Short mmCIF file of C-alpha atoms in Angstrom, two decimals:
data_model
loop_
_atom_site.label_atom_id
_atom_site.label_comp_id
_atom_site.label_asym_id
_atom_site.label_seq_id
_atom_site.Cartn_x
_atom_site.Cartn_y
_atom_site.Cartn_z
CA MET A 1 47.30 60.15 -52.23
CA ASN A 2 50.23 58.71 -50.44
CA VAL A 3 52.88 57.02 -52.51
CA ASN A 4 55.37 54.60 -51.05
CA VAL A 5 58.12 52.54 -52.26
CA VAL A 6 59.91 49.56 -50.46
CA LYS A 7 61.99 46.45 -52.02
CA SER A 8 60.46 43.06 -51.73
CA GLY A 9 63.22 40.71 -53.39
CA ASP A 10 63.37 41.31 -56.90
CA TYR A 11 60.78 43.59 -56.57
CA SER A 12 60.16 47.51 -55.68
CA ILE A 13 56.68 47.59 -54.50
CA ILE A 14 54.86 51.09 -54.81
CA SER A 15 52.22 51.23 -52.68
CA VAL A 16 49.38 53.69 -54.11
CA GLU A 17 46.14 55.00 -51.50
CA GLY A 18 43.81 57.45 -51.59
CA ARG A 19 42.69 58.93 -54.85
CA VAL A 20 43.98 58.93 -58.15
CA ASP A 21 42.47 61.78 -60.27
CA THR A 22 42.91 64.99 -62.20
CA THR A 23 44.13 66.61 -59.52
CA ASN A 24 47.00 64.47 -58.40
CA ALA A 25 47.21 62.59 -61.73
CA GLY A 26 50.34 64.33 -62.56
CA GLU A 27 52.47 63.93 -58.71
CA PHE A 28 51.47 60.13 -58.81
CA GLU A 29 53.05 60.35 -62.63
CA LYS A 30 56.46 62.22 -61.07
CA ALA A 31 56.68 59.86 -57.95
CA VAL A 32 56.34 56.75 -59.93
CA MET A 33 58.79 57.98 -63.04
CA GLU A 34 60.94 58.64 -60.60
CA VAL A 35 61.17 54.88 -59.14
CA VAL A 36 61.31 53.86 -63.06
CA ASN A 37 63.67 56.36 -64.10
CA SER A 38 66.29 54.88 -61.40
CA GLY A 39 66.52 51.91 -63.74
CA ILE A 40 64.31 49.45 -61.60
CA ASN A 41 62.56 47.17 -63.98
CA MET A 42 60.51 44.98 -61.68
CA ILE A 43 57.73 47.05 -60.55
CA ILE A 44 54.61 45.69 -58.79
CA PHE A 45 51.95 47.86 -57.78
CA ASN A 46 50.17 47.05 -54.64
CA CYS A 47 46.89 48.78 -54.77
CA SER A 48 44.92 47.80 -51.68
CA GLY A 49 44.94 51.38 -50.59
CA LEU A 50 43.73 52.64 -53.88
CA ASN A 51 39.70 53.76 -53.65
CA TYR A 52 39.20 56.06 -56.43
CA ILE A 53 41.15 55.63 -59.96
CA SER A 54 39.95 57.92 -62.82
CA SER A 55 41.06 57.91 -66.65
CA SER A 56 44.02 60.91 -65.25
CA GLY A 57 44.98 58.01 -62.73
CA LEU A 58 44.86 54.96 -65.87
CA ARG A 59 46.47 57.06 -67.83
CA VAL A 60 49.69 57.56 -65.69
CA PHE A 61 49.42 53.47 -65.32
CA LEU A 62 49.50 53.50 -69.06
CA ILE A 63 52.63 55.00 -69.64
CA VAL A 64 54.65 53.55 -67.10
CA GLN A 65 53.69 50.38 -68.67
CA LYS A 66 55.08 51.27 -71.84
CA ARG A 67 58.03 52.52 -70.29
CA MET A 68 58.22 49.25 -68.61
CA MET A 69 57.75 47.15 -71.85
CA ALA A 70 60.07 49.45 -73.53
CA ASN A 71 62.56 48.87 -70.88
CA LYS A 72 62.34 45.12 -71.50
CA GLY A 73 60.66 45.22 -67.15
CA GLN A 74 58.12 43.71 -65.41
CA LEU A 75 54.78 45.80 -64.33
CA LYS A 76 52.31 43.74 -62.54
CA LEU A 77 49.61 45.11 -60.11
CA CYS A 78 47.88 43.56 -57.29
CA SER A 79 45.16 43.81 -54.23
CA LEU A 80 42.83 45.80 -56.40
CA GLN A 81 39.60 46.91 -54.55
CA PRO A 82 36.51 45.50 -56.40
CA GLY A 83 35.50 48.93 -57.22
CA ILE A 84 38.79 49.59 -58.88
CA THR A 85 38.72 46.24 -60.58
CA GLU A 86 35.42 47.44 -61.83
CA ILE A 87 37.11 50.47 -63.54
CA PHE A 88 39.99 48.54 -64.96
CA ASP A 89 37.53 46.11 -66.26
CA ILE A 90 34.98 49.15 -67.79
CA SER A 91 38.16 50.64 -69.68
CA GLY A 92 39.87 47.18 -70.91
CA PHE A 93 42.32 47.74 -68.80
CA SER A 94 42.20 44.37 -66.84
CA SER A 95 43.54 42.61 -70.62
CA ILE A 96 46.35 45.24 -70.55
CA PHE A 97 47.81 44.67 -67.24
CA SER A 98 49.20 41.58 -65.24
CA ILE A 99 46.69 41.65 -62.09
CA PHE A 100 47.61 39.65 -59.03
CA PRO A 101 44.72 38.99 -56.04
CA ASP A 102 47.97 39.93 -53.63
CA GLN A 103 51.26 40.71 -53.45
CA ASP A 104 52.78 37.41 -52.45
CA SER A 105 51.51 35.81 -55.59
CA ALA A 106 52.49 39.20 -58.02
CA GLU A 107 56.26 38.06 -56.58
CA LYS A 108 55.58 34.62 -56.79
CA ALA A 109 54.52 35.06 -60.62
CA GLY A 110 57.33 34.27 -63.28
CA MET B 1 -20.34 71.26 -54.65
CA ILE B 2 -17.08 73.88 -53.23
CA GLN B 3 -15.34 76.16 -54.95
CA ALA B 4 -12.68 78.37 -53.37
CA VAL B 5 -12.16 81.68 -55.78
CA ASN B 6 -9.36 84.02 -55.40
CA LEU B 7 -8.69 82.99 -51.39
CA CYS B 8 -5.87 84.54 -49.89
CA LYS B 9 -4.58 83.83 -45.71
CA SER B 10 -2.16 85.34 -43.67
CA PHE B 11 -0.66 85.37 -40.51
CA GLY B 12 0.73 88.54 -39.73
CA ASN B 13 3.61 88.63 -42.58
CA LEU B 14 3.82 85.18 -42.93
CA GLU B 15 1.82 84.76 -46.41
CA VAL B 16 0.33 81.10 -46.44
CA PHE B 17 -1.85 81.13 -50.03
CA LYS B 18 -2.36 83.90 -52.26
CA ASP B 19 -5.06 83.90 -55.04
CA LEU B 20 -5.99 79.93 -54.10
CA ASN B 21 -8.53 78.92 -56.43
CA ILE B 22 -9.95 75.51 -56.43
CA ASN B 23 -13.82 73.94 -57.64
CA ILE B 24 -14.47 70.49 -56.37
CA ASN B 25 -17.18 68.27 -57.57
CA ARG B 26 -19.92 66.38 -56.25
CA GLY B 27 -18.16 62.65 -55.99
CA GLU B 28 -14.75 63.94 -56.15
CA CYS B 29 -11.73 62.08 -53.82
CA VAL B 30 -8.99 65.07 -53.95
CA ALA B 31 -5.92 64.39 -52.15
CA VAL B 32 -4.04 67.48 -51.57
CA ILE B 33 -0.46 66.46 -50.54
CA GLY B 34 3.05 69.20 -50.15
CA PRO B 35 5.36 69.70 -47.45
CA SER B 36 4.42 70.06 -44.03
CA GLY B 37 4.39 74.12 -43.80
CA THR B 38 2.59 74.82 -46.99
CA GLY B 39 -0.68 75.82 -45.99
CA LYS B 40 -2.55 72.57 -46.82
CA SER B 41 -4.31 72.91 -42.71
CA VAL B 42 -4.86 76.51 -42.69
CA PHE B 43 -6.28 75.64 -46.49
CA PHE B 44 -8.67 73.20 -45.10
CA ARG B 45 -9.63 75.32 -42.27
CA THR B 46 -10.05 78.38 -44.33
CA LEU B 47 -12.77 76.24 -46.46
CA ALA B 48 -14.85 75.14 -43.29
CA MET B 49 -14.40 78.99 -42.03
CA LEU B 50 -12.63 78.16 -39.08
CA GLU B 51 -10.01 80.82 -40.09
CA LYS B 52 -11.07 83.64 -41.81
CA PRO B 53 -9.74 83.98 -45.12
CA ASP B 54 -8.13 87.88 -45.74
CA SER B 55 -10.19 88.01 -49.09
CA GLY B 56 -11.59 85.74 -51.52
CA GLN B 57 -14.93 83.69 -51.53
CA VAL B 58 -15.78 80.19 -50.73
CA TYR B 59 -18.94 78.61 -52.00
CA ILE B 60 -20.71 75.53 -51.29
CA ASN B 61 -23.19 74.53 -53.54
CA GLY B 62 -23.53 78.16 -55.07
CA THR B 63 -23.40 79.90 -51.71
CA ASP B 64 -20.52 82.09 -50.97
CA ILE B 65 -20.14 81.25 -47.19
CA THR B 66 -17.97 84.62 -46.63
CA GLY B 67 -20.46 86.74 -46.35
CA LYS B 68 -21.40 88.91 -43.70
CA ASP B 69 -24.98 87.59 -43.18
CA VAL B 70 -24.34 83.59 -43.38
CA ASN B 71 -25.23 81.45 -40.38
CA ILE B 72 -22.13 79.62 -40.75
CA ASN B 73 -23.26 76.81 -37.96
CA LYS B 74 -25.79 76.33 -40.50
CA VAL B 75 -22.91 76.00 -43.17
CA ARG B 76 -20.98 73.80 -41.24
CA GLU B 77 -23.93 71.18 -41.30
CA LYS B 78 -23.18 70.46 -44.82
CA LEU B 79 -19.12 70.46 -44.34
CA GLY B 80 -17.52 68.00 -42.16
CA MET B 81 -14.31 68.06 -40.77
CA VAL B 82 -11.94 65.03 -39.46
CA TYR B 83 -8.70 66.61 -38.19
CA GLN B 84 -5.42 64.66 -36.87
CA GLY B 85 -6.20 65.68 -32.85
CA PHE B 86 -9.64 63.70 -32.92
CA HIS B 87 -10.90 66.83 -30.97
CA LEU B 88 -13.51 64.01 -29.39
CA PHE B 89 -15.24 65.09 -26.15
CA SER B 90 -13.37 62.90 -23.67
CA HIS B 91 -16.28 63.48 -21.01
CA LEU B 92 -19.00 61.85 -23.61
CA ASN B 93 -19.16 58.81 -24.71
CA VAL B 94 -18.79 57.16 -28.24
CA MET B 95 -22.54 57.33 -28.60
CA ASP B 96 -22.89 60.57 -26.90
CA ASN B 97 -20.37 62.26 -29.09
CA ILE B 98 -21.52 61.15 -32.20
CA THR B 99 -25.37 62.16 -31.47
CA LEU B 100 -24.77 65.07 -29.81
CA ALA B 101 -24.60 67.18 -33.19
CA PRO B 102 -27.77 65.96 -34.36
CA LEU B 103 -29.59 66.16 -31.34
CA LYS B 104 -28.59 69.75 -30.51
CA VAL B 105 -27.94 71.12 -34.15
CA LYS B 106 -30.43 68.98 -36.23
CA LYS B 107 -33.03 68.69 -33.71
CA MET B 108 -33.24 65.02 -34.40
CA ASN B 109 -35.35 62.38 -31.90
CA LYS B 110 -32.95 60.93 -29.56
CA SER B 111 -33.69 57.21 -30.90
CA ASP B 112 -33.41 58.51 -34.41
CA ALA B 113 -29.97 59.65 -33.56
CA GLN B 114 -28.99 56.84 -31.66
CA LYS B 115 -30.28 54.44 -34.75
CA LYS B 116 -28.03 56.60 -37.03
CA ALA B 117 -25.00 56.31 -34.95
CA MET B 118 -24.91 52.34 -34.58
CA GLU B 119 -25.52 52.10 -38.60
CA LEU B 120 -22.04 54.42 -38.50
CA LEU B 121 -20.61 52.55 -35.66
CA THR B 122 -21.37 49.33 -37.33
CA MET B 123 -19.77 51.08 -40.71
CA VAL B 124 -16.37 51.85 -38.91
CA GLY B 125 -16.47 48.53 -37.03
CA LEU B 126 -16.74 49.81 -33.38
CA THR B 127 -20.50 48.42 -32.39
CA ASP B 128 -19.00 46.98 -29.37
CA LYS B 129 -17.50 50.82 -28.16
CA SER B 130 -20.79 53.17 -28.16
CA LEU B 131 -20.58 53.21 -24.31
CA SER B 132 -16.81 53.69 -24.32
CA TYR B 133 -14.76 56.82 -23.29
CA PRO B 134 -11.98 57.83 -25.78
CA HIS B 135 -9.56 57.21 -23.21
CA GLN B 136 -10.75 53.40 -23.47
CA LEU B 137 -9.92 53.73 -27.05
CA SER B 138 -6.87 53.58 -29.12
CA GLY B 139 -6.03 56.67 -31.62
CA GLY B 140 -7.20 54.35 -34.20
CA GLN B 141 -10.41 53.65 -33.24
CA GLN B 142 -10.73 57.48 -31.73
CA GLN B 143 -10.10 58.53 -35.37
CA ARG B 144 -12.96 56.00 -36.49
CA VAL B 145 -15.69 57.76 -33.93
CA ALA B 146 -14.25 61.10 -35.38
CA ILE B 147 -15.31 59.89 -38.61
CA ALA B 148 -18.52 58.42 -37.66
CA ARG B 149 -19.55 61.55 -35.72
CA SER B 150 -18.75 63.89 -38.97
CA LEU B 151 -21.03 61.37 -40.96
CA ALA B 152 -23.66 61.75 -38.69
CA MET B 153 -24.99 64.98 -39.87
CA ASP B 154 -25.12 64.17 -43.14
CA PRO B 155 -22.46 66.60 -45.07
CA ASP B 156 -22.27 67.08 -48.63
CA ILE B 157 -18.29 66.67 -48.27
CA ILE B 158 -15.78 65.92 -46.04
CA LEU B 159 -12.62 67.75 -45.04
CA PHE B 160 -9.73 65.06 -44.06
CA ASP B 161 -7.03 67.23 -42.29
CA GLU B 162 -4.04 64.42 -42.27
CA PRO B 163 -6.07 61.85 -40.36
CA THR B 164 -3.31 59.62 -40.08
CA SER B 165 -0.91 62.01 -38.45
CA ALA B 166 -0.88 61.13 -35.12
CA LEU B 167 -1.63 57.48 -35.06
CA ASP B 168 1.13 55.32 -34.46
CA PRO B 169 1.72 53.42 -38.00
CA SER B 170 0.19 50.41 -37.01
CA MET B 171 -3.34 52.21 -36.52
CA THR B 172 -3.00 54.01 -39.91
CA GLY B 173 -4.67 50.85 -41.77
CA GLU B 174 -7.39 50.89 -40.19
CA VAL B 175 -8.36 54.09 -40.37
CA LEU B 176 -7.15 54.50 -44.02
CA ALA B 177 -9.37 51.84 -44.95
CA ILE B 178 -13.02 53.89 -43.75
CA ILE B 179 -11.68 56.06 -45.82
CA ARG B 180 -10.83 54.60 -48.60
CA LYS B 181 -14.57 52.92 -48.20
CA LEU B 182 -16.31 56.20 -47.60
CA ALA B 183 -14.32 56.94 -51.33
CA ARG B 184 -15.81 54.43 -52.93
CA SER B 185 -19.27 55.20 -51.81
CA GLY B 186 -19.41 58.16 -54.09
CA LEU B 187 -19.21 60.55 -50.73
CA THR B 188 -17.38 64.33 -51.65
CA MET B 189 -13.91 64.65 -49.84
CA MET B 190 -10.90 66.61 -49.90
CA ILE B 191 -8.28 64.72 -47.73
CA SER B 192 -4.82 66.14 -46.84
CA THR B 193 -2.00 63.08 -46.74
CA HIS B 194 1.29 62.21 -46.21
CA GLU B 195 0.40 58.61 -47.16
CA MET B 196 1.24 59.15 -50.79
CA SER B 197 -0.15 55.40 -51.82
CA PHE B 198 -2.61 55.97 -50.32
CA ALA B 199 -3.66 59.14 -51.97
CA GLN B 200 -2.63 57.18 -55.19
CA ASP B 201 -4.67 54.47 -54.47
CA VAL B 202 -8.35 56.22 -53.67
CA ALA B 203 -7.85 60.35 -55.15
CA SER B 204 -9.83 61.17 -58.08
CA ARG B 205 -7.87 64.25 -58.05
CA VAL B 206 -4.11 64.83 -56.74
CA ILE B 207 -3.58 68.41 -56.02
CA TYR B 208 -0.23 69.09 -54.85
CA MET B 209 1.04 72.81 -52.78
CA ASP B 210 3.79 74.59 -52.62
CA GLU B 211 4.71 78.10 -53.38
CA LYS B 212 1.66 79.63 -51.23
CA GLY B 213 -1.28 77.56 -53.52
CA ILE B 214 -1.75 75.04 -55.63
CA TYR B 215 1.54 74.26 -57.58
CA GLU B 216 0.49 71.19 -59.33
CA GLN B 217 -2.56 69.28 -59.92
CA GLY B 218 -3.59 66.25 -61.94
CA THR B 219 -5.36 63.16 -61.39
CA ALA B 220 -3.53 61.02 -59.38
CA ASP B 221 -1.66 58.85 -62.49
CA GLN B 222 -0.55 62.35 -63.59
CA ILE B 223 0.72 63.51 -60.53
CA PHE B 224 2.57 60.58 -58.93
CA LYS B 225 3.90 59.17 -62.16
CA ASN B 226 4.50 62.11 -64.69
CA PRO B 227 4.42 65.38 -62.48
CA THR B 228 5.70 67.99 -64.71
CA ARG B 229 6.89 70.51 -61.90
CA GLU B 230 10.18 70.48 -60.67
CA LYS B 231 8.88 70.79 -56.76
CA THR B 232 6.13 68.37 -57.42
CA ARG B 233 8.88 65.84 -58.82
CA MET B 234 11.48 66.26 -55.93
CA PHE B 235 8.53 65.72 -53.48
CA ILE B 236 6.71 62.69 -55.33
CA ARG B 237 10.28 60.32 -56.05
CA LYS B 238 11.62 62.25 -52.37
CA LEU B 239 14.39 63.36 -54.46
CA LYS B 240 17.71 64.90 -52.47
CA VAL B 241 19.36 67.32 -54.48
CA PHE B 242 23.05 68.75 -54.65
CA SER B 243 23.87 71.39 -56.66
CA TYR B 244 27.25 72.98 -57.68
CA SER B 245 28.79 75.59 -59.77
CA ILE B 246 31.66 76.23 -61.53
CA ASN B 247 32.77 78.86 -62.96
CA SER B 248 36.00 78.65 -64.50
CA ARG B 249 38.77 76.01 -65.48
CA GLY B 250 40.73 76.59 -61.92
CA PHE B 251 37.99 75.35 -59.95
CA ASP B 252 38.52 73.46 -56.73
CA MET B 253 38.52 70.28 -57.72
CA VAL B 254 38.86 68.54 -54.65
CA GLU B 255 36.32 71.05 -52.45
CA MET B 256 33.78 69.85 -55.17
CA ASN B 257 34.05 66.27 -54.03
CA VAL B 258 34.10 66.91 -50.43
CA GLN B 259 30.86 68.76 -50.87
CA ILE B 260 29.92 65.65 -52.56
CA GLU B 261 30.84 63.26 -50.44
CA LEU B 262 29.19 65.25 -47.55
CA PHE B 263 25.76 65.01 -49.84
CA CYS B 264 26.30 61.29 -49.84
CA GLN B 265 27.05 60.33 -46.74
CA LYS B 266 24.12 62.74 -45.46
CA TYR B 267 21.68 60.03 -47.43
CA ASN B 268 23.55 56.79 -47.00
CA ILE B 269 24.48 56.71 -50.75
CA GLU B 270 26.74 53.65 -50.86
CA PRO B 271 30.24 54.43 -51.07
CA LYS B 272 30.71 52.70 -55.19
CA LYS B 273 28.04 55.65 -56.36
CA VAL B 274 29.81 58.31 -54.73
CA ASN B 275 32.94 56.66 -56.63
CA TYR B 276 30.44 56.84 -60.03
CA ILE B 277 28.82 60.06 -59.20
CA GLN B 278 32.57 61.77 -58.73
CA LEU B 279 33.92 59.34 -61.83
CA VAL B 280 31.22 60.93 -64.17
CA LEU B 281 30.92 64.47 -63.17
CA GLU B 282 35.50 64.25 -62.90
CA GLU B 283 35.43 62.99 -66.85
CA LEU B 284 32.38 65.22 -68.10
CA ILE B 285 34.23 68.36 -66.42
CA LEU B 286 37.49 66.73 -68.60
CA GLU B 287 35.40 66.68 -71.98
CA VAL B 288 34.01 69.91 -71.52
CA TYR B 289 37.00 72.08 -70.61
CA GLY B 290 39.24 69.39 -72.52
CA ASP B 291 37.65 70.49 -75.93
CA SER B 292 39.67 73.51 -76.94
CA SER B 293 37.35 75.11 -79.06
CA ILE B 294 34.99 76.06 -75.96
CA ASN B 295 35.26 79.22 -74.02
CA LEU B 296 37.47 78.56 -70.56
CA GLN B 297 35.59 80.44 -68.88
CA LEU B 298 32.55 78.59 -69.81
CA LYS B 299 29.85 78.03 -66.68
CA ILE B 300 28.92 74.77 -65.80
CA ASP B 301 26.51 73.85 -63.45
CA PHE B 302 25.35 70.19 -62.36
CA THR B 303 22.92 68.74 -60.43
CA ILE B 304 23.12 65.06 -58.41
CA GLU B 305 19.27 64.27 -57.45
CA PHE B 306 19.16 61.19 -55.08
CA SER B 307 15.81 59.23 -55.39
CA GLU B 308 15.80 57.45 -51.74
CA GLU B 309 12.35 55.93 -52.86
CA ARG B 310 13.73 54.22 -56.49
CA ASN B 311 17.74 54.31 -54.92
CA GLU B 312 18.36 56.26 -58.68
CA ILE B 313 20.68 59.17 -58.96
CA LEU B 314 20.51 61.03 -61.62
CA ILE B 315 23.22 63.59 -62.44
CA SER B 316 21.96 66.73 -64.58
CA PHE B 317 25.41 68.55 -66.14
CA VAL B 318 24.63 71.89 -67.81
CA TYR B 319 27.26 74.14 -69.86
CA ASP B 320 26.74 76.91 -71.83
CA GLY B 321 28.88 78.04 -75.01
CA ARG B 322 28.16 76.17 -78.46
CA SER B 323 26.74 73.10 -78.99
CA PHE B 324 29.27 70.57 -77.87
CA ASN B 325 28.27 66.67 -77.56
CA PRO B 326 30.88 64.50 -76.05
CA PHE B 327 29.17 61.64 -76.82
CA GLU B 328 29.46 62.10 -79.93
CA ALA B 329 32.89 63.19 -79.80
CA ALA B 330 33.92 60.10 -77.85
CA GLU B 331 32.64 58.07 -81.04
CA GLU B 332 34.78 59.96 -83.37
CA SER B 333 38.29 59.08 -81.70
CA GLU B 334 39.02 56.74 -78.42
CA HIS B 335 37.82 58.76 -75.24
CA LEU B 336 38.91 57.22 -72.12
CA GLY B 337 36.77 59.17 -70.07
CA MET B 338 33.48 58.65 -71.82
CA VAL B 339 34.43 55.29 -71.69
CA LEU B 340 34.24 54.89 -68.22
CA ILE B 341 31.15 57.06 -68.14
CA TYR B 342 29.57 54.56 -70.35
CA GLY B 343 30.52 51.77 -67.98
CA VAL B 344 28.86 53.21 -65.12
CA SER B 345 25.83 54.83 -66.35
CA LYS B 346 22.41 53.14 -66.53
CA ASN B 347 21.73 55.48 -69.13
CA TYR B 348 22.64 58.84 -70.50
CA GLY B 349 21.14 61.53 -72.99
CA TYR B 350 22.56 65.04 -74.28
CA SER B 351 20.40 67.95 -75.34
CA PHE B 352 21.40 71.33 -76.43
CA GLU B 353 18.92 74.12 -76.15
CA ASN B 354 18.98 77.80 -75.73
CA GLY B 355 22.18 78.00 -75.97
CA LEU B 356 22.66 75.43 -72.95
CA ASN B 357 24.06 72.07 -73.50
CA THR B 358 22.72 69.74 -70.88
CA ILE B 359 23.53 66.07 -69.95
CA ASN B 360 21.54 63.87 -68.38
CA ILE B 361 22.99 60.86 -66.56
CA ASN B 362 21.06 57.87 -64.66
CA ILE B 363 23.88 56.38 -62.62
#
């Protein structure tokens, strides 16, 4: 699993690559919460490189979502691979998150 | 008709089969299936006394043919054998190949033997090849001649030892069609074959050989549709199996996933299904270890069975300890992991027996 953070306009783009499962969900959460705790409140998760996610990984997204809502910030997801979209659909997370087909449309959406 | 009693055969230290018992009745068509190297050919050769059994008896029509004073050539008149390698005499034409034994052994007169040979060539569809030599025939045609040659002796039973194994797939059909015709005519026969659909179609009884003997037998429907023993099931369904054991909560899941990926790559399992497999296993492991009342050292064994034939995956997940059904637990409170398992599974089941929890999940 790799996490990279870059600035793009008003957003911090967190790119996730590889697998997020029970073996590294803690590490993933730590990396993401560092960004959230730094006061950034407009985040896009670019998931184009994410190829596996289990419930442990989904929970991290949920924690971040709750935190962003509490901070009145914005959290968006983009570029989910079909297999990841399916897991989001099965878990019902597709209706909880704002999901966009690509980073450009995520940034442009209000 | 033909009976083997406690038949044993070894080559040096290699025990091929032990205490093999079988009884073939008149008119039966018995298919013998099993992985290569399980002794099917040796069994056939032993029935025909081409290999001497170490112990045990073979009876043909009540006569023990393993006895010292038995005229084995006389016995073989009643027991035809068709080999995977045809074994025709290359210096004789088709007619002479077929009439040789009736003339020499049965002392038939030449015109009768030739008349019968032509009838048999008609039956195998090769009347225009009676003067051809084996090298002028295709493999399929040579095998059809070998069948006609075997029938020329009016055997009580014919043993077909993988009769299509040496043939190009395009020629398999013509030979199987002849054997199918013979089976329907009521000729008693045993056939060892890797042609599963053929065995299922023609055999009145199917024998699965493994573990040095008859591992399971039954009607074609029983063996092909509802095999009861594990190795038969794996063979029939062309199952590829991956097994893994977890002995404590601190196991290495990364290593487990690498092993699963290697197994899946080997059998070209699509990446989406690989993710499903890993997801189901990860969530089940979390459910089981997440239940605080369960011993943290509990042992988990799981297998992944991949059926190439059906392109299906079955995960069997077994753990000890008290009875704990994660499907029931998920009904009481929302378990995200179980929601994912429900979502990617075709069906699932749980049972608890003899101190073992078993979860079966089809993907």
